Short mmCIF file of C-alpha atoms in Angstrom, two decimals:
data_model
loop_
_atom_site.label_atom_id
_atom_site.label_comp_id
_atom_site.label_asym_id
_atom_site.label_seq_id
_atom_site.Cartn_x
_atom_site.Cartn_y
_atom_site.Cartn_z
CA MET H 23 -7.12 13.54 -9.77
CA ILE H 24 -5.63 10.96 -7.85
CA LYS H 25 -4.83 9.01 -11.08
CA ASP H 26 -2.66 11.53 -12.30
CA LEU H 27 -0.51 11.32 -9.11
CA ILE H 28 -0.35 7.62 -9.47
CA ILE H 29 0.89 7.48 -13.06
CA LYS H 30 3.53 10.21 -12.31
CA ASN H 31 4.56 7.98 -9.19
CA ARG H 32 7.00 5.85 -11.02
CA SER H 33 10.00 3.96 -9.45
CA TYR H 34 12.86 6.12 -9.94
CA ARG H 35 16.50 4.77 -9.27
CA ARG H 36 18.61 8.03 -10.52
CA PHE H 37 18.26 11.71 -8.90
CA TYR H 38 19.81 14.68 -8.50
CA GLN H 39 21.85 13.82 -5.58
CA ASP H 40 22.57 17.37 -4.83
CA ALA H 41 18.79 18.31 -4.56
CA ALA H 42 18.57 17.92 -0.48
CA ILE H 43 15.74 16.79 1.16
CA GLU H 44 14.88 18.22 4.46
CA LYS H 45 14.18 16.44 7.56
CA GLN H 46 10.51 17.93 8.04
CA THR H 47 9.77 16.76 4.51
CA LEU H 48 10.40 13.13 5.55
CA ARG H 49 8.52 13.94 8.69
CA ASP H 50 5.55 15.08 6.50
CA LEU H 51 5.81 11.88 4.33
CA VAL H 52 5.70 9.73 7.39
CA ASP H 53 2.80 11.47 8.57
CA LEU H 54 0.95 10.16 5.82
CA ALA H 55 1.70 6.75 6.59
CA ARG H 56 0.76 7.39 10.03
CA LEU H 57 -2.87 8.48 8.84
CA SER H 58 -3.36 5.42 6.57
CA ALA H 59 -4.93 2.14 7.48
CA SER H 60 -3.27 -0.28 9.81
CA ALA H 61 -4.48 -3.99 10.28
CA GLY H 62 -6.41 -3.99 13.47
CA ASN H 63 -5.30 -0.32 14.01
CA MET H 64 -2.06 -2.06 15.65
CA GLN H 65 0.20 0.32 13.83
CA SER H 66 3.37 -1.63 14.59
CA LEU H 67 5.15 0.27 11.90
CA LYS H 68 8.17 2.39 13.00
CA TYR H 69 10.42 4.60 10.45
CA ILE H 70 13.93 5.53 10.52
CA LEU H 71 14.69 8.84 8.19
CA SER H 72 17.86 9.82 6.57
CA CYS H 73 18.57 12.88 4.67
CA GLU H 74 22.45 13.32 5.90
CA PRO H 75 25.03 12.46 3.39
CA GLN H 76 27.00 10.03 5.41
CA LYS H 77 23.71 8.23 6.77
CA ASN H 78 22.39 8.09 3.07
CA ALA H 79 25.79 6.68 1.76
CA ASP H 80 25.61 4.16 4.81
CA ILE H 81 22.21 3.15 3.70
CA PHE H 82 22.93 3.07 -0.03
CA LYS H 83 25.58 0.15 0.32
CA HIS H 84 23.09 -2.22 1.83
CA LEU H 85 20.57 -1.83 -1.10
CA ARG H 86 20.09 -4.24 -3.94
CA TRP H 87 19.55 -2.11 -7.43
CA ALA H 88 16.97 -3.05 -10.32
CA ALA H 89 17.50 -6.94 -10.35
CA TYR H 90 16.83 -6.89 -14.15
CA TYR H 91 20.09 -4.66 -14.82
CA LYS H 92 22.46 -7.21 -14.59
CA ASP H 93 25.21 -4.68 -15.35
CA TRP H 94 23.97 -1.92 -13.45
CA PRO H 95 25.21 -1.87 -9.72
CA GLY H 96 22.94 1.16 -8.80
CA PRO H 97 23.26 4.73 -9.32
CA ILE H 98 26.68 6.47 -9.69
CA GLU H 99 27.87 9.04 -7.12
CA GLY H 100 25.90 12.33 -7.77
CA GLU H 101 22.60 10.49 -8.85
CA ARG H 102 22.12 8.71 -5.60
CA PRO H 103 19.16 9.26 -3.25
CA ALA H 104 18.92 12.43 -1.19
CA GLY H 105 17.04 10.75 1.51
CA TYR H 106 15.40 7.63 3.01
CA ILE H 107 12.62 6.33 4.96
CA ILE H 108 13.29 2.97 6.23
CA ILE H 109 10.24 0.87 7.48
CA LEU H 110 10.49 -1.39 10.54
CA CYS H 111 8.05 -3.41 12.26
CA ASP H 112 8.03 -2.91 16.26
CA THR H 113 7.80 -6.68 17.29
CA SER H 114 7.03 -5.61 20.70
CA ILE H 115 3.85 -4.45 19.23
CA SER H 116 3.04 -7.02 16.79
CA THR H 117 4.84 -9.69 14.64
CA ASN H 118 1.97 -9.45 12.28
CA TYR H 119 1.99 -6.29 10.02
CA PHE H 120 -0.24 -7.77 7.20
CA CYS H 121 0.11 -5.28 4.26
CA ASP H 122 0.62 -2.19 6.34
CA HIS H 123 3.91 -1.60 4.97
CA GLY H 124 2.66 -1.41 1.48
CA ILE H 125 -0.19 0.79 2.35
CA ALA H 126 2.37 3.00 3.92
CA SER H 127 4.63 2.93 1.04
CA GLN H 128 1.95 4.00 -1.21
CA SER H 129 1.15 6.95 1.09
CA ILE H 130 4.79 7.97 1.22
CA LEU H 131 5.34 8.03 -2.56
CA LEU H 132 2.30 9.49 -3.51
CA GLY H 133 3.21 12.40 -0.79
CA ALA H 134 6.64 12.43 -2.39
CA THR H 135 5.22 12.63 -6.13
CA GLU H 136 3.07 15.73 -4.98
CA LYS H 137 6.26 17.30 -3.60
CA GLY H 138 8.12 16.81 -7.00
CA LEU H 139 10.09 14.06 -5.50
CA GLY H 140 10.35 10.29 -6.60
CA GLY H 141 11.53 7.14 -4.95
CA CYS H 142 11.91 3.45 -5.17
CA ILE H 143 10.99 0.69 -2.71
CA PHE H 144 13.63 -1.90 -1.74
CA ALA H 145 12.66 -4.93 -0.08
CA SER H 146 16.00 -6.31 -1.41
CA ILE H 147 18.26 -5.01 1.38
CA ASP H 148 21.13 -6.47 3.30
CA LYS H 149 19.06 -6.49 6.29
CA GLU H 150 21.77 -7.61 8.67
CA GLY H 151 24.43 -5.29 7.33
CA LEU H 152 22.08 -2.58 7.73
CA ARG H 153 21.00 -3.30 11.14
CA LYS H 154 24.68 -3.45 11.93
CA THR H 155 25.46 0.04 10.21
CA LEU H 156 22.73 1.95 11.70
CA ASN H 157 22.55 0.10 15.20
CA ILE H 158 18.95 -1.03 14.70
CA ASN H 159 17.70 -2.71 18.07
CA ASP H 160 16.84 -6.32 17.39
CA LYS H 161 13.25 -5.79 18.40
CA PHE H 162 12.57 -4.08 14.97
CA GLU H 163 12.26 -6.09 12.01
CA ILE H 164 13.50 -4.33 8.91
CA LEU H 165 10.78 -4.54 5.93
CA LEU H 166 11.50 -1.84 3.56
CA ALA H 167 13.68 1.00 2.76
CA ILE H 168 12.20 3.80 0.46
CA ALA H 169 14.91 5.88 -1.43
CA LEU H 170 13.77 9.23 -2.28
CA GLY H 171 15.12 12.41 -4.38
CA LYS H 172 14.39 14.76 -7.20
CA PRO H 173 14.17 12.20 -10.14
CA LYS H 174 16.82 12.28 -12.85
CA GLU H 175 15.46 9.74 -15.21
CA LYS H 176 12.24 9.43 -17.46
CA VAL H 177 10.06 6.38 -16.94
CA VAL H 178 7.61 5.42 -19.55
CA LEU H 179 4.93 2.79 -19.15
CA GLU H 180 4.48 0.15 -21.90
CA LYS H 181 2.10 -2.63 -22.75
CA VAL H 182 3.10 -6.06 -21.93
CA GLY H 183 3.90 -7.68 -25.42
CA PRO H 184 2.57 -11.17 -26.68
CA ASP H 185 5.59 -13.06 -25.08
CA GLY H 186 4.27 -11.64 -21.53
CA ASN H 187 7.63 -10.34 -20.59
CA ILE H 188 7.16 -7.88 -17.65
CA LYS H 189 11.14 -7.03 -17.17
CA TYR H 190 11.67 -3.25 -17.42
CA TRP H 191 14.38 -2.16 -19.78
CA ARG H 192 16.54 0.99 -20.63
CA ASP H 193 16.83 2.21 -23.97
CA GLU H 194 19.84 3.75 -25.50
CA SER H 195 18.75 7.15 -24.08
CA ALA H 196 18.92 5.74 -20.59
CA VAL H 197 14.99 6.03 -20.56
CA HIS H 198 13.59 3.36 -18.27
CA HIS H 199 10.56 1.46 -19.81
CA VAL H 200 7.76 -0.43 -17.74
CA PRO H 201 5.62 -3.06 -19.17
CA LYS H 202 2.36 -3.27 -17.49
CA ARG H 203 -0.31 -5.87 -17.93
CA SER H 204 -3.54 -4.85 -19.33
CA LEU H 205 -6.89 -4.19 -17.11
CA ASP H 206 -8.52 -7.22 -18.97
CA GLU H 207 -5.55 -9.43 -17.93
CA ILE H 208 -5.80 -8.63 -14.30
CA ILE H 209 -9.40 -8.71 -13.77
CA ILE H 210 -10.86 -12.32 -13.52
CA GLU H 211 -14.44 -12.74 -14.70
CA LEU H 212 -16.46 -15.29 -12.57
CA MET D 8 -3.74 17.75 -1.44
CA ILE D 9 -3.00 14.15 -1.10
CA LYS D 10 -3.13 14.67 2.87
CA ASP D 11 -6.62 15.65 2.89
CA LEU D 12 -7.57 12.48 0.51
CA ILE D 13 -5.59 10.07 2.95
CA ILE D 14 -7.33 11.64 6.09
CA LYS D 15 -10.81 11.24 4.54
CA ASN D 16 -9.87 7.66 3.41
CA ARG D 17 -11.11 6.07 6.67
CA SER D 18 -11.81 2.52 7.09
CA TYR D 19 -15.73 2.46 6.70
CA ARG D 20 -18.10 -0.40 7.65
CA ARG D 21 -21.54 0.96 7.30
CA PHE D 22 -22.76 2.11 4.16
CA TYR D 23 -25.94 3.13 2.08
CA GLN D 24 -26.22 0.03 0.75
CA ASP D 25 -28.91 1.13 -1.97
CA ALA D 26 -26.38 3.40 -3.60
CA ALA D 27 -25.25 1.08 -6.22
CA ILE D 28 -21.59 0.96 -7.51
CA GLU D 29 -21.11 0.54 -11.47
CA LYS D 30 -18.96 -2.24 -12.60
CA GLN D 31 -16.90 0.51 -14.66
CA THR D 32 -16.22 2.46 -11.55
CA LEU D 33 -14.75 -0.87 -10.00
CA ARG D 34 -12.81 -1.01 -13.02
CA ASP D 35 -11.64 2.20 -12.69
CA LEU D 36 -10.25 1.46 -9.45
CA VAL D 37 -8.31 -1.45 -10.25
CA ASP D 38 -6.85 0.68 -13.07
CA LEU D 39 -5.07 2.69 -10.06
CA ALA D 40 -3.84 -0.72 -8.48
CA ARG D 41 -2.47 -1.81 -12.01
CA LEU D 42 -0.57 1.52 -12.68
CA SER D 43 0.96 1.24 -8.98
CA ALA D 44 4.23 -0.10 -8.16
CA SER D 45 4.71 -4.17 -8.26
CA ALA D 46 7.76 -5.92 -6.64
CA GLY D 47 10.02 -6.86 -9.57
CA ASN D 48 7.25 -5.52 -11.66
CA MET D 49 5.75 -9.13 -11.55
CA GLN D 50 2.20 -7.81 -11.49
CA SER D 51 1.04 -11.19 -9.98
CA LEU D 52 -2.20 -9.55 -8.45
CA LYS D 53 -5.57 -10.37 -10.10
CA TYR D 54 -8.92 -8.97 -9.30
CA ILE D 55 -12.38 -10.15 -8.93
CA LEU D 56 -15.31 -7.56 -8.92
CA SER D 57 -18.74 -7.42 -7.41
CA CYS D 58 -21.58 -5.13 -7.81
CA GLU D 59 -24.47 -7.25 -7.98
CA PRO D 60 -26.79 -7.80 -4.92
CA GLN D 61 -26.42 -11.37 -4.87
CA LYS D 62 -22.58 -11.72 -5.53
CA ASN D 63 -22.15 -9.06 -2.85
CA ALA D 64 -24.35 -11.33 -0.42
CA ASP D 65 -22.13 -14.38 -1.05
CA ILE D 66 -19.12 -12.60 -0.49
CA PHE D 67 -20.24 -10.61 2.85
CA LYS D 68 -21.04 -13.96 4.49
CA HIS D 69 -17.30 -14.77 4.69
CA LEU D 70 -15.95 -11.44 6.14
CA ARG D 71 -15.08 -11.08 9.77
CA TRP D 72 -16.18 -7.71 10.68
CA ALA D 73 -14.40 -5.30 13.19
CA ALA D 74 -12.46 -7.43 15.53
CA TYR D 75 -12.86 -5.13 18.51
CA TYR D 76 -16.46 -5.05 18.26
CA LYS D 77 -17.32 -8.39 20.06
CA ASP D 78 -21.17 -7.74 19.88
CA TRP D 79 -21.34 -6.64 16.46
CA PRO D 80 -21.31 -9.13 13.76
CA GLY D 81 -21.34 -6.71 10.87
CA PRO D 82 -23.42 -4.36 9.14
CA ILE D 83 -27.16 -4.87 8.99
CA GLU D 84 -28.91 -5.38 5.75
CA GLY D 85 -29.30 -2.09 4.23
CA GLU D 86 -25.95 -0.91 5.59
CA ARG D 87 -23.90 -3.52 3.80
CA PRO D 88 -21.42 -2.78 1.25
CA ALA D 89 -22.42 -2.24 -2.62
CA GLY D 90 -19.58 -3.61 -4.04
CA TYR D 91 -16.32 -5.59 -3.57
CA ILE D 92 -12.73 -5.82 -5.08
CA ILE D 93 -11.21 -9.09 -4.07
CA ILE D 94 -7.36 -9.21 -4.52
CA LEU D 95 -5.90 -12.56 -5.47
CA CYS D 96 -2.24 -13.65 -5.90
CA ASP D 97 -1.72 -15.52 -9.20
CA THR D 98 0.58 -18.14 -8.23
CA SER D 99 1.23 -19.14 -11.76
CA ILE D 100 3.04 -15.68 -11.94
CA SER D 101 4.70 -15.61 -8.57
CA THR D 102 3.98 -16.73 -5.37
CA ASN D 103 5.85 -13.82 -3.68
CA TYR D 104 3.85 -10.58 -3.98
CA PHE D 105 5.80 -8.82 -1.28
CA CYS D 106 3.74 -5.60 -0.28
CA ASP D 107 2.03 -5.53 -3.64
CA HIS D 108 -1.47 -6.13 -2.06
CA GLY D 109 -0.82 -3.12 0.44
CA ILE D 110 0.23 -0.84 -2.34
CA ALA D 111 -2.84 -1.83 -4.61
CA SER D 112 -5.37 -1.33 -1.74
CA GLN D 113 -4.05 1.87 -1.01
CA SER D 114 -4.39 3.33 -4.55
CA ILE D 115 -8.00 1.67 -4.81
CA LEU D 116 -9.07 3.23 -1.46
CA LEU D 117 -7.85 6.45 -2.36
CA GLY D 118 -9.36 6.49 -5.70
CA ALA D 119 -12.63 5.32 -3.95
CA THR D 120 -12.48 8.35 -1.39
CA GLU D 121 -12.11 10.74 -4.51
CA LYS D 122 -15.37 9.18 -5.86
CA GLY D 123 -17.36 9.94 -2.75
CA LEU D 124 -17.15 5.94 -1.75
CA GLY D 125 -15.32 4.50 1.30
CA GLY D 126 -14.30 1.15 2.27
CA CYS D 127 -12.57 -1.27 4.31
CA ILE D 128 -9.84 -3.96 3.74
CA PHE D 129 -10.42 -7.42 5.07
CA ALA D 130 -7.33 -9.89 5.54
CA SER D 131 -9.73 -11.96 7.95
CA ILE D 132 -11.93 -13.81 5.49
CA ASP D 133 -13.02 -17.59 5.63
CA LYS D 134 -11.05 -17.95 2.53
CA GLU D 135 -11.92 -21.63 1.73
CA GLY D 136 -15.60 -20.67 1.96
CA LEU D 137 -15.16 -17.81 -0.37
CA ARG D 138 -13.05 -20.03 -2.70
CA LYS D 139 -16.00 -22.49 -2.90
CA THR D 140 -18.86 -20.03 -3.10
CA LEU D 141 -17.11 -17.95 -6.22
CA ASN D 142 -15.60 -21.01 -7.45
CA ILE D 143 -11.96 -19.47 -7.62
CA ASN D 144 -9.35 -21.44 -9.34
CA ASP D 145 -7.14 -22.99 -6.84
CA LYS D 146 -3.89 -21.33 -8.63
CA PHE D 147 -5.16 -18.16 -7.05
CA GLU D 148 -4.19 -17.43 -3.65
CA ILE D 149 -6.95 -15.15 -2.02
CA LEU D 150 -5.16 -12.33 -0.03
CA LEU D 151 -7.73 -9.25 0.62
CA ALA D 152 -11.13 -8.18 0.11
CA ILE D 153 -11.89 -4.60 -0.06
CA ALA D 154 -15.68 -3.68 0.82
CA LEU D 155 -16.94 -0.54 -1.00
CA GLY D 156 -20.02 1.83 -0.73
CA LYS D 157 -21.25 5.19 0.30
CA PRO D 158 -20.14 5.52 3.80
CA LYS D 159 -22.98 5.82 6.39
CA GLU D 160 -20.98 6.42 9.43
CA LYS D 161 -18.69 9.08 10.66
CA VAL D 162 -15.00 8.46 11.78
CA VAL D 163 -13.14 10.41 13.99
CA LEU D 164 -9.19 10.02 14.34
CA GLU D 165 -8.07 10.36 18.19
CA LYS D 166 -4.57 10.49 19.88
CA VAL D 167 -3.59 7.22 21.65
CA GLY D 168 -3.85 7.97 25.43
CA PRO D 169 -1.09 7.33 27.90
CA ASP D 170 -2.28 3.70 28.45
CA GLY D 171 -1.26 2.84 24.92
CA ASN D 172 -4.74 1.83 23.81
CA ILE D 173 -5.22 1.37 20.07
CA LYS D 174 -8.55 -0.31 19.97
CA TYR D 175 -11.10 1.76 18.14
CA TRP D 176 -14.38 2.36 19.89
CA ARG D 177 -17.99 3.47 19.01
CA ASP D 178 -19.61 6.28 21.26
CA GLU D 179 -23.40 6.36 21.89
CA SER D 180 -24.12 8.23 18.55
CA ALA D 181 -22.24 5.32 16.69
CA VAL D 182 -19.47 7.47 15.74
CA HIS D 183 -16.36 5.52 15.30
CA HIS D 184 -13.26 6.73 16.90
CA VAL D 185 -9.52 5.42 15.93
CA PRO D 186 -6.75 6.56 18.12
CA LYS D 187 -3.53 7.07 16.17
CA ARG D 188 -0.21 6.83 17.58
CA SER D 189 1.82 10.14 17.33
CA LEU D 190 4.48 10.95 14.87
CA ASP D 191 7.36 11.17 17.36
CA GLU D 192 6.15 7.59 18.77
CA ILE D 193 6.71 5.95 15.25
CA ILE D 194 9.79 7.67 14.22
CA ILE D 195 13.02 6.14 15.63
CA GLU D 196 15.79 8.62 16.00
CA LEU D 197 19.07 7.06 15.63
#
């Protein structure tokens, strides 16, 4: 059931860094994005893959982790992602990618989940730093980075409480709790 | 396999209009979006559901169908969608939804595909017309409409040819052909 996969597909931020990801695995995941819908079928998204330790480290330093964890600068060495898929827009094809990057990300992460991996989507990136480090051509707009690895944390869904607070939190066992709004709250009856 | 579901999930534009969709089915699909990732976990997306003939007709007239089919104004009566999920951003929560609507759409459409349904995402909407017709509060930004139904057309994936043309086309049997770029074209080697 797709619902089981969607529930299992949480945003993970700590990984077994030693559990390497093959390049072919990343290619298989991008293939899922390739086969997904694209606005006007333009397919302006392009992808950079990384599964080598040095390249991973180069990418890692440009990502901003877990905005609500003010005292947590991101995973420690040993718990960092084993791979990345960076999503670009090829502006020589189109400068309007609509929500293609969201569609692509969901396909990639559902595929990763099925393979026993997990990940996290980053829009908060030092994009110009990343461009310089990886020498990314100016014709590509950097949209997202998807960090991937074998998850090393537990994530639990919670109901949003009466105070409406949607900030995720970690408990004393480092379990990550994520409050989700109810179905009745998000469906507008007209 | 998620790949099978992703391949089966094509953009369909002609449906068995008489094959009604239950309200509960639409709610189940929105639940998949609810359980999917949201930037900063803000969950600013809200949803309007429609599966009643009159409401469907009200929505239909504000959608712009298949940009590349200049002589086709959209499906004829009898082949129109049996339901819709309209995705809004609740600007009282956040005005920046990042790619949440793409993630949500992919979850909804994969769920629909699993249920034997199919659909099409519309960003090209007469939004102010739709707002007036459905009396949508100004605090909601209209992002997308997902048309849903039991597909009444065949969609075939093709390779993009040497001319690079990505426009979909219909053959004499009304089969819809969609050229997709190759994996090697969309992966950037650095």
